[in-house]
mmCIF file of C-alpha atoms and ligand atoms in Angstrom:
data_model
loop_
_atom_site.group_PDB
_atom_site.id
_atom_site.type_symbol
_atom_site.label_atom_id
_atom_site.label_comp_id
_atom_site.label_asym_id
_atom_site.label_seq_id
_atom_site.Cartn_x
_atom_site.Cartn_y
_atom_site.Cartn_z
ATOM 1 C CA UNK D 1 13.916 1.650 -48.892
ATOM 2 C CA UNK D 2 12.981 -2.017 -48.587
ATOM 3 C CA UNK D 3 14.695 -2.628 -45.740
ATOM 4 C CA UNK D 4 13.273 0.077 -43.925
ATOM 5 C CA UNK D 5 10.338 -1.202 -41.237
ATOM 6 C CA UNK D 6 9.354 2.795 -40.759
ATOM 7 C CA UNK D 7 10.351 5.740 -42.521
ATOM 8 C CA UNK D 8 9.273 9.289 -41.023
ATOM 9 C CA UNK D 9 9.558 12.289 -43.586
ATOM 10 C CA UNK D 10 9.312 15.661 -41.952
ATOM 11 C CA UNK D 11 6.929 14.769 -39.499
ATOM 12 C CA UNK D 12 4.728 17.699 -37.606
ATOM 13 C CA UNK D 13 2.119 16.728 -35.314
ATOM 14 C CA UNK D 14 -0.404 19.897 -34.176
ATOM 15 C CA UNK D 15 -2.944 19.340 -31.288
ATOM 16 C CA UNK D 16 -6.061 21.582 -31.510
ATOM 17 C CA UNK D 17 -7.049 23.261 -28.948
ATOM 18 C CA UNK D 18 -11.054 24.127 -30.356
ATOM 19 C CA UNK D 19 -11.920 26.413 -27.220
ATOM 20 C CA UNK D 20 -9.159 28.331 -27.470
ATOM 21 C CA UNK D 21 -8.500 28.159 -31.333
ATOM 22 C CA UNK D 22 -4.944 27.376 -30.459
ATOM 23 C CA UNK D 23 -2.792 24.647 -31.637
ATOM 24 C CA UNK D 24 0.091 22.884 -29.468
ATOM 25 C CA UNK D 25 3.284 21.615 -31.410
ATOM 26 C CA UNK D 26 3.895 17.612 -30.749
ATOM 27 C CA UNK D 27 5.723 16.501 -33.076
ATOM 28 C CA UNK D 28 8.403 18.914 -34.726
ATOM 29 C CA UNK D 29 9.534 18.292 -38.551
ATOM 30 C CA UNK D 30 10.743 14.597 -37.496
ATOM 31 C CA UNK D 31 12.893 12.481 -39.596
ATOM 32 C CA UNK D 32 13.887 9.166 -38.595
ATOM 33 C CA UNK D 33 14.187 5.397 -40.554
ATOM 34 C CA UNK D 34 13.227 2.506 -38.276
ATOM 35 C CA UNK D 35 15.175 -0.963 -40.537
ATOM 36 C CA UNK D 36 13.733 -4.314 -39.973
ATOM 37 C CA UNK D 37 14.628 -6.127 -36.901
ATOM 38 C CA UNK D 38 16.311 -3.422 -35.202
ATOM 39 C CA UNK D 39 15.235 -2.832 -31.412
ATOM 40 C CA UNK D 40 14.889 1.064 -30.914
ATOM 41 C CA UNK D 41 14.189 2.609 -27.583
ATOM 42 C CA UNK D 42 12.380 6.009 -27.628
ATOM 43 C CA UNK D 43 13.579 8.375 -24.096
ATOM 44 C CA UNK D 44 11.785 11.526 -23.422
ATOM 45 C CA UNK D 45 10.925 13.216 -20.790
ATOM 46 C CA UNK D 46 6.776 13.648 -20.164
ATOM 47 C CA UNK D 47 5.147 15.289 -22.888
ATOM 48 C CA UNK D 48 7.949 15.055 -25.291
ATOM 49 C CA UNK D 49 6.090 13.598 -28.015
ATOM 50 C CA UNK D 50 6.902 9.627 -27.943
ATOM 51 C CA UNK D 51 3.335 9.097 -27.782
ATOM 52 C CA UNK D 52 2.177 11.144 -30.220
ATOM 53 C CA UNK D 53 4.984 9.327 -32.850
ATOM 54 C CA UNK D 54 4.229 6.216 -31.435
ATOM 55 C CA UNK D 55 0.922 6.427 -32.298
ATOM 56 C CA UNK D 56 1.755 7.875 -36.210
ATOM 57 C CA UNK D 57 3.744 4.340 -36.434
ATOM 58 C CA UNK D 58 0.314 2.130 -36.195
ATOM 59 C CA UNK D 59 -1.856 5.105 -38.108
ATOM 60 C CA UNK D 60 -3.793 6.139 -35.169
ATOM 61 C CA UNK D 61 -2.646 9.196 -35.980
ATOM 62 C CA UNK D 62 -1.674 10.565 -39.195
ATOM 63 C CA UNK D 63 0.911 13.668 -39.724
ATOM 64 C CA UNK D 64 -0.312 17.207 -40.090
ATOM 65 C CA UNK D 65 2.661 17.998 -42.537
ATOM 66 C CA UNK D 66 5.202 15.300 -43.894
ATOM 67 C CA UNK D 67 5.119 11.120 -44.754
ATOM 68 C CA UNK D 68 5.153 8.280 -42.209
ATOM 69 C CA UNK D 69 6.010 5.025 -44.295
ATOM 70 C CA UNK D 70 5.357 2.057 -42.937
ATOM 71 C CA UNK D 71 6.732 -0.857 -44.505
ATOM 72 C CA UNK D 72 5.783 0.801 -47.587
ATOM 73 C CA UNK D 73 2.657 1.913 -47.072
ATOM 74 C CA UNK D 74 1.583 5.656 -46.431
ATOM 75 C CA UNK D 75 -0.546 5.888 -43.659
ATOM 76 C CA UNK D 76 -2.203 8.920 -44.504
ATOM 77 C CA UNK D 77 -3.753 6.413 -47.493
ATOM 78 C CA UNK D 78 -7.096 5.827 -45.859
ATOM 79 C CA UNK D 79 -7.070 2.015 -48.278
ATOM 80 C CA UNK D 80 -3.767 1.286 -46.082
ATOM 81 C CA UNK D 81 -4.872 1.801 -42.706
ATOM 82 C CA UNK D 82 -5.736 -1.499 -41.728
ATOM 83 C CA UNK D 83 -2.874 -3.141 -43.446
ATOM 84 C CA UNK D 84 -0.442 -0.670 -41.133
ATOM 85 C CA UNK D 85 -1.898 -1.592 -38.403
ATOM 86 C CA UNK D 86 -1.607 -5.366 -38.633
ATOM 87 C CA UNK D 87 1.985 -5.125 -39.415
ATOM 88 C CA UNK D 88 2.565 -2.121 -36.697
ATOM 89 C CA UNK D 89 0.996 -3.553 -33.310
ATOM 90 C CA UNK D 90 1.072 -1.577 -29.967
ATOM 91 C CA UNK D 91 1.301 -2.471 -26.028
ATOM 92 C CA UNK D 92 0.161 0.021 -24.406
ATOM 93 C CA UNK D 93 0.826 0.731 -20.813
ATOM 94 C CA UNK D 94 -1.823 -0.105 -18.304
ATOM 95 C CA UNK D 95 -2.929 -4.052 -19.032
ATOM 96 C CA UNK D 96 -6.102 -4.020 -17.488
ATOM 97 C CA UNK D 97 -7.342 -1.733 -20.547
ATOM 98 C CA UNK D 98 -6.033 -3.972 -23.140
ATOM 99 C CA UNK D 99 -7.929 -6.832 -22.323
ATOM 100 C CA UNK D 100 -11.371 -8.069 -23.018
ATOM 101 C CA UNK D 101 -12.113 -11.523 -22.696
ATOM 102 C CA UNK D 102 -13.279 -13.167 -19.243
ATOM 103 C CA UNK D 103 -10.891 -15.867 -20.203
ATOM 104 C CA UNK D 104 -7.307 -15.526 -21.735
ATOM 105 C CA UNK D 105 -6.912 -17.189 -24.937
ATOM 106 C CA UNK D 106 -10.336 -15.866 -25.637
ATOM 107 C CA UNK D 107 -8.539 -12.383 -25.269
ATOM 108 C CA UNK D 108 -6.034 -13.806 -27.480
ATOM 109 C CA UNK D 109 -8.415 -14.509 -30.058
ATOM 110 C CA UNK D 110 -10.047 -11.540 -30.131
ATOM 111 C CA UNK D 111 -7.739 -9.597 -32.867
ATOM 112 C CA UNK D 112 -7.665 -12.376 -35.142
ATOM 113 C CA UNK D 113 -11.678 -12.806 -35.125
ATOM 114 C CA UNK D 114 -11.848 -9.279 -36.210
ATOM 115 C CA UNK D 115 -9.620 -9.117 -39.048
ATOM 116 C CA UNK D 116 -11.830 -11.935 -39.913
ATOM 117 C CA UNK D 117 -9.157 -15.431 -39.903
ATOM 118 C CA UNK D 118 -10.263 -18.951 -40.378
ATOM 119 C CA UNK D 119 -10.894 -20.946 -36.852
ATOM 120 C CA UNK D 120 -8.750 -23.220 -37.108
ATOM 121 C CA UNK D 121 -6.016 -20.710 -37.891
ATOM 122 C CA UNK D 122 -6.811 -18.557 -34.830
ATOM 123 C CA UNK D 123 -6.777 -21.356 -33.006
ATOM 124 C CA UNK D 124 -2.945 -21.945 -33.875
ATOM 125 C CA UNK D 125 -1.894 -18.395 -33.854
ATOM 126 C CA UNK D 126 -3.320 -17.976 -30.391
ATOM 127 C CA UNK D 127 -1.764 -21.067 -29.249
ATOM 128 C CA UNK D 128 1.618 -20.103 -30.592
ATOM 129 C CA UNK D 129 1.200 -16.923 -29.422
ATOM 130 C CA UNK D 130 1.005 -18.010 -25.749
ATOM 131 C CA UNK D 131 3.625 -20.091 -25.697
ATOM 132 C CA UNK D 132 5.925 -17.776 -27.121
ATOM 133 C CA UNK D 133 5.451 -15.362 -24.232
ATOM 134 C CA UNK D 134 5.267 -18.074 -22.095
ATOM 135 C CA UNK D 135 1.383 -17.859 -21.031
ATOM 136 C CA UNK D 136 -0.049 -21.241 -22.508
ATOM 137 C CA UNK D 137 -0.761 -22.902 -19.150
ATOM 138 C CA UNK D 138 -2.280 -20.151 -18.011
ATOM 139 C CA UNK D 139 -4.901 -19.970 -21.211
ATOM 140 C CA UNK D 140 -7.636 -21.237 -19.373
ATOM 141 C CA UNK D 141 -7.636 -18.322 -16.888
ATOM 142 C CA UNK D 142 -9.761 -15.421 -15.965
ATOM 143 C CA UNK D 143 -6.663 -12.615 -16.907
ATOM 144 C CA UNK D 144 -8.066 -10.602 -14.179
ATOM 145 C CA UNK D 145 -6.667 -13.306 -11.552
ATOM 146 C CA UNK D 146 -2.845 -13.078 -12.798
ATOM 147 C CA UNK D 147 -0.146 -10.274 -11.983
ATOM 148 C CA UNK D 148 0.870 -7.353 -13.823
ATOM 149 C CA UNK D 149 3.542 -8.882 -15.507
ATOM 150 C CA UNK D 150 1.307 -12.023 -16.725
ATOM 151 C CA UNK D 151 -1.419 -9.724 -18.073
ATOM 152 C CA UNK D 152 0.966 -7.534 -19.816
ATOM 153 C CA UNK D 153 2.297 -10.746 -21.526
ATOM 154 C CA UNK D 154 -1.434 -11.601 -22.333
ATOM 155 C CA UNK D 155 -1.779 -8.501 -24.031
ATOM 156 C CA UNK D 156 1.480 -8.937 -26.084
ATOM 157 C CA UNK D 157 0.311 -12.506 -26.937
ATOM 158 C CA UNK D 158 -3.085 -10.623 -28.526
ATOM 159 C CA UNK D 159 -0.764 -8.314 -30.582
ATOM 160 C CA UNK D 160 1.428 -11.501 -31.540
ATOM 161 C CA UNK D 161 -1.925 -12.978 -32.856
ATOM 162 C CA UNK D 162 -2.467 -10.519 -35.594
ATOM 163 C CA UNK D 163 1.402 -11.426 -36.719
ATOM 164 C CA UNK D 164 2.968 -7.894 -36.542
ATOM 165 C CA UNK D 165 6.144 -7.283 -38.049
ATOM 166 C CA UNK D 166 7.010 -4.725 -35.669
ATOM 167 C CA UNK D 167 5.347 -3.698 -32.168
ATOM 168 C CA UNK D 168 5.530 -0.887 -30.079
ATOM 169 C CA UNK D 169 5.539 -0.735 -26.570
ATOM 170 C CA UNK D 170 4.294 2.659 -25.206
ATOM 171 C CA UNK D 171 5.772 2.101 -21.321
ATOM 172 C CA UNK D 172 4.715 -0.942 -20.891
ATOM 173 C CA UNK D 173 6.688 -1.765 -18.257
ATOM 174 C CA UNK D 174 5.967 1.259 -16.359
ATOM 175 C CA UNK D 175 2.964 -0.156 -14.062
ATOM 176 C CA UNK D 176 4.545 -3.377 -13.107
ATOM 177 C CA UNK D 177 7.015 -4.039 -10.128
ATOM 178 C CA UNK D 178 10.195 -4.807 -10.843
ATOM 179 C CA UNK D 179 9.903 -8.706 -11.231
ATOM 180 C CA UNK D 180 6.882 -7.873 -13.671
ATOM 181 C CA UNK D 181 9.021 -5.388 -15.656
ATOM 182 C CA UNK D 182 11.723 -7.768 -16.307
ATOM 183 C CA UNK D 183 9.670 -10.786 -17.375
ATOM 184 C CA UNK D 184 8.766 -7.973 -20.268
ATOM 185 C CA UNK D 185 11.876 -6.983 -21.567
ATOM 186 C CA UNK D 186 12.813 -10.846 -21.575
ATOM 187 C CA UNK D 187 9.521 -11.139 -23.555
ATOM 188 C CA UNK D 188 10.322 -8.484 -25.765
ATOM 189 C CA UNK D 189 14.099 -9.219 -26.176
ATOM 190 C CA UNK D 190 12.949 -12.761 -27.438
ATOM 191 C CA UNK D 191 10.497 -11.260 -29.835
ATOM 192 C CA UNK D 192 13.246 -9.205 -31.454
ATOM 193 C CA UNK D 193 16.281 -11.743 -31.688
ATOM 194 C CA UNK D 194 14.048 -14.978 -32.351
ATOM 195 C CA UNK D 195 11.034 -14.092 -34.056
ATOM 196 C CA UNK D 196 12.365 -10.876 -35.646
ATOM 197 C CA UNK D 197 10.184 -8.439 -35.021
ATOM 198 C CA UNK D 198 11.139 -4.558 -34.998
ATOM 199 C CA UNK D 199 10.685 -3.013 -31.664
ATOM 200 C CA UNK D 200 10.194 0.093 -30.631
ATOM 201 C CA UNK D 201 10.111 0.759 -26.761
ATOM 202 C CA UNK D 202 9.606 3.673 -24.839
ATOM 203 C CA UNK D 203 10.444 3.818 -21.807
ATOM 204 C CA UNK D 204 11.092 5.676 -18.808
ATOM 205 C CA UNK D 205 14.248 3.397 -17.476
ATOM 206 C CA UNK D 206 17.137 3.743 -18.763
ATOM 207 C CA UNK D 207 18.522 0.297 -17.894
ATOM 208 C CA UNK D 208 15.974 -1.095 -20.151
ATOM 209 C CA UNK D 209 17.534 1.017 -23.508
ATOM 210 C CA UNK D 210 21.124 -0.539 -22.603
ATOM 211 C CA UNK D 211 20.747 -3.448 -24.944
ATOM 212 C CA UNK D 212 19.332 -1.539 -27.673
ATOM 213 C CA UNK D 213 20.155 -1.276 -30.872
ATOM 214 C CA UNK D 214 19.644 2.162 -31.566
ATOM 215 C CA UNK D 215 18.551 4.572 -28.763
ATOM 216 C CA UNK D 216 16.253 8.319 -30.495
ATOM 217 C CA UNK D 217 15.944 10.840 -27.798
ATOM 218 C CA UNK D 218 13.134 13.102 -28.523
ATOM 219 C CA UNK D 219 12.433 16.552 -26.747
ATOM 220 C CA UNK D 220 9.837 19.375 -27.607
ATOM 221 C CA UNK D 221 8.809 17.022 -30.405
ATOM 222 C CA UNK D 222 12.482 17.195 -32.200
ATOM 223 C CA UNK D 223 14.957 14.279 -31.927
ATOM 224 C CA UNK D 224 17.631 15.437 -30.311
ATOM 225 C CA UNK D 225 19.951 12.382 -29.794
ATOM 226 C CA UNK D 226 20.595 8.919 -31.773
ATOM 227 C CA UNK D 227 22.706 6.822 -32.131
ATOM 228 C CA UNK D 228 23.959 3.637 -30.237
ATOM 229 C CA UNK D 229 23.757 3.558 -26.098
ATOM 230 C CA UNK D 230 26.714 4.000 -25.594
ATOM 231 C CA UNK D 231 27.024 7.369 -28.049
ATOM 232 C CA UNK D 232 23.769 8.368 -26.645
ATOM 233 C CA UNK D 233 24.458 7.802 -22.847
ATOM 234 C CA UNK D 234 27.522 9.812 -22.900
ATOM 235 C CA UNK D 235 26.337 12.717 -23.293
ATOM 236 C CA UNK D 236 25.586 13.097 -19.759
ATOM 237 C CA UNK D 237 25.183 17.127 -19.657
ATOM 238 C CA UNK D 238 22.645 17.070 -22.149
ATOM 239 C CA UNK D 239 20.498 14.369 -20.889
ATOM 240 C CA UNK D 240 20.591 16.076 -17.673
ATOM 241 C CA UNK D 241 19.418 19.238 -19.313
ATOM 242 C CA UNK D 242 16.444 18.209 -20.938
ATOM 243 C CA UNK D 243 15.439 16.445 -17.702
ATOM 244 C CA UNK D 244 16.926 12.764 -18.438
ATOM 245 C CA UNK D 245 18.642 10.122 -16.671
ATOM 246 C CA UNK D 246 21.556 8.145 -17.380
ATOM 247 C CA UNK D 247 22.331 4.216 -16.904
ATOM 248 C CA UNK D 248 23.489 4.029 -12.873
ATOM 249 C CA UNK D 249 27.000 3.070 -14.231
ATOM 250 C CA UNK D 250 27.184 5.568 -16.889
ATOM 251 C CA UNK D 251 26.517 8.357 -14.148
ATOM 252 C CA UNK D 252 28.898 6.863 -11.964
ATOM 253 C CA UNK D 253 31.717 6.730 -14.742
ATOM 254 C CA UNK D 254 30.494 10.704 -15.046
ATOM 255 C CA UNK D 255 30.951 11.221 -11.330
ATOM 256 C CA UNK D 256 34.154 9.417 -10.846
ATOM 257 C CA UNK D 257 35.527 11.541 -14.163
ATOM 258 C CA UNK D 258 34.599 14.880 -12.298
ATOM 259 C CA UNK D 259 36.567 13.744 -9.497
ATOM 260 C CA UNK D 260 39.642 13.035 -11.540
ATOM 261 C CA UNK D 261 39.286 9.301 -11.805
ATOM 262 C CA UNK D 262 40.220 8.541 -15.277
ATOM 263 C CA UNK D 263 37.676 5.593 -15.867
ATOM 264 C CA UNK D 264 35.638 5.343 -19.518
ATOM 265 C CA UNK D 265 32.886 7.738 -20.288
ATOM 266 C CA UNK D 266 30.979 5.468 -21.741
ATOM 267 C CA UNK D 267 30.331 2.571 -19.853
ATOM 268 C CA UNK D 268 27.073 1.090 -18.915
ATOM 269 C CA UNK D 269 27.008 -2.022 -16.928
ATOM 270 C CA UNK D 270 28.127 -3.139 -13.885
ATOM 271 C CA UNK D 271 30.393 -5.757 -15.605
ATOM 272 C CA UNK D 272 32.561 -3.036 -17.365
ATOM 273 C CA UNK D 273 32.475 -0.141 -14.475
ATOM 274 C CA UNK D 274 34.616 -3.489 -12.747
ATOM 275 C CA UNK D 275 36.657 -3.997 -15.043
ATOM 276 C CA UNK D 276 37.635 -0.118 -15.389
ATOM 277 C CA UNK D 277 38.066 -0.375 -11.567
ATOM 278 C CA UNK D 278 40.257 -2.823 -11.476
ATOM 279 C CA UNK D 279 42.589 -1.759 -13.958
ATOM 280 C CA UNK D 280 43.629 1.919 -12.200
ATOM 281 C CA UNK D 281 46.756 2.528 -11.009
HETATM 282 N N1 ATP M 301 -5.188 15.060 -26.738
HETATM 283 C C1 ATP M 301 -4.340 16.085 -26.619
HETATM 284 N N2 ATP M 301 -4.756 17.364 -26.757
HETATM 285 C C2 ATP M 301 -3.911 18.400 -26.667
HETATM 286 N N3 ATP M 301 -2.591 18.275 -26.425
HETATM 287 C C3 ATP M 301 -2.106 17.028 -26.281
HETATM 288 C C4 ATP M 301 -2.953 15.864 -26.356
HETATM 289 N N4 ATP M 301 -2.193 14.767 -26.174
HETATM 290 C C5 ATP M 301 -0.935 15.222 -25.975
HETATM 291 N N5 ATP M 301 -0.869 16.558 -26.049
HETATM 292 C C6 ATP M 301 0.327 17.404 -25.914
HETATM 293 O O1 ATP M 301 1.285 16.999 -26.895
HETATM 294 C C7 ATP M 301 2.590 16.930 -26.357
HETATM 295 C C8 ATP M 301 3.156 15.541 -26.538
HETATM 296 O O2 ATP M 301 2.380 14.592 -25.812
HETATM 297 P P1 ATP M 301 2.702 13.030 -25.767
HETATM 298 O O3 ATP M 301 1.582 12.372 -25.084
HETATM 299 O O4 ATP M 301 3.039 12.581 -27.141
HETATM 300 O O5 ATP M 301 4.010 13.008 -24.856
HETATM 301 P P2 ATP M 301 4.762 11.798 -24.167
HETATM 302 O O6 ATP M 301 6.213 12.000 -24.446
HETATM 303 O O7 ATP M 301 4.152 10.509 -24.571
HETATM 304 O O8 ATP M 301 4.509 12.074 -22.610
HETATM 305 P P3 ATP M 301 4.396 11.042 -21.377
HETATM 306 O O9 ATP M 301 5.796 10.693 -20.971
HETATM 307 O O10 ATP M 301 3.717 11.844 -20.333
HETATM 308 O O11 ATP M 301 3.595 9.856 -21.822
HETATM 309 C C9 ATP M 301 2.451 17.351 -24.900
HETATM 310 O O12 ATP M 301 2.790 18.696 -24.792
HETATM 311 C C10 ATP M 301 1.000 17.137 -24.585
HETATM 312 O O13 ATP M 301 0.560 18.034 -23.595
HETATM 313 MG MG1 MG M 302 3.249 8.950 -23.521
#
């Protein structure tokens, strides 16, 4: 479908095991559609695949069985690979990997002077690339002299050069402190409602999938769950099960229900656990 920024038919994943002639199961006859724009957030517990079908979104890996589409283009198609992969960028999670250059916009530049653009037109993609995550003052300076938070937004500035359509941020947030990991999701928020790019973020915090538009739990390489937060966050018992937290709120609406207190099941921010408060007799 046009609309449609990633379309996963029957997706299996194998990892070989050559030593052992043994294969491990990753990703588990997946279906999913991924429209343009929308912000999806990917929860999983470790080793439940989100890597693995991260990584079949930008064609660094390509299915063992079944289709991955993105925005029309098969990425088992060796001719389409690049062309995925400019309009599918990643963040991965550790900055200090992801960057190369002794001086930032250098860094910035570096993904554009590969796929080969004019100067002068790297010049004002890396330019508007900093500014939009806020970086441009800073382009002068060595990335390894800036926090966590500032790299990270470095390294999404790099991706932002090569104009993806959609990016995908494999727990990037997970290495910063908690001042780092907000300036992120502000970053990435603004990339989805203003520049309208798809997202898809995995993470291991559940406070960061509140505001998304569609939440996909995944588990043994099967998704499990989707739907919106707030279908996906009440289901408490089964998030619990497969080793899964729940928004702070949410679990307290759970608690509070198990004691009798007839609050919503399916509230998620501070805001609305108040106003359930405040209205009990
Ligand atoms: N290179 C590899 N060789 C063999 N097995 C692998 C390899 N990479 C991952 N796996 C296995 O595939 C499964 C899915 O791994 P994947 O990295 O996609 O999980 P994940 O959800 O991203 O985990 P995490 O939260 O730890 O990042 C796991 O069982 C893992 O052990
Ligand atoms: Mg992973």
């Amino acid at each position: 479908m046009e609309n449609n920024m990633v379309e996963c038919r029957n997706v299996t994943y194998k990892y070989e095991n050559a030593e052992e002639n043994t294969f491990s199961l990753a990703l588990d006859n997946i279906s999913i559609d991924i429209k343009k724009g929308e912000f999806i957030v990917i929860l999983g517990r470790n080793g439940s695949g989100k890597s693995t079908l991260a990584k079949h979104i930008n064609a660094l890996m390509v299915p063992f069985s079944g289709k991955v589409i993105v925005d029309g283009l098969d990425t088992s198609d060796e001719k389409n690979i690049w062309n995925v992969r400019n309009k599918a960028g990643m963040v991965f999670q550790n900055p200090d990997n992801q960057l190369v250059a002794t001086i930032v916009e250098e860094d910035v530049a570096f993904g554009p002077e590969n796929l080969g653009v004019e100067p002068k037109e790297i010049r004002t993609r890396v330019d508007e690339a900093l500014k939009r995550v806020g970086m441009y003052k800073y382009r002068k300076h060595a990335p390894h002299l800036l926090s966590g938070g500032q790299k990270q937004r470095v390294a999404i500035a790099g991706t932002l050069a090569m104009k993806p359509q959609c990016i995908i941020f494999d727990e990037s947030t997970a290495m910063l402190d908690p001042s780092g990991r907000k300036e992120i999701i502000k970053t990435i928020k603004d990339l989805n409602e203003n520049a309208k790019i798809t997202i898809v973020l995995i993470t291991h915090y559940m406070e960061e999938a509140i505001d998304a538009d569609r939440i996909m739990v995944i588990d043994n390489g099967k998704i499990i769950i989707e739907g919106s937060p707030r279908k996906v966050f009440k289901e408490v018992e089964t998030m619990k099960k497969i080793g899964l937290d729940v928004p702070q709120m949410t679990e307290l609406a759970y608690e509070l229900r198990k004691e009798g207190i007839d609050v919503k099941d399916d509230i998620l921010s501070i805001d609305e656990m108040v106003n359930e408060l405040c209205q009990l007799k």
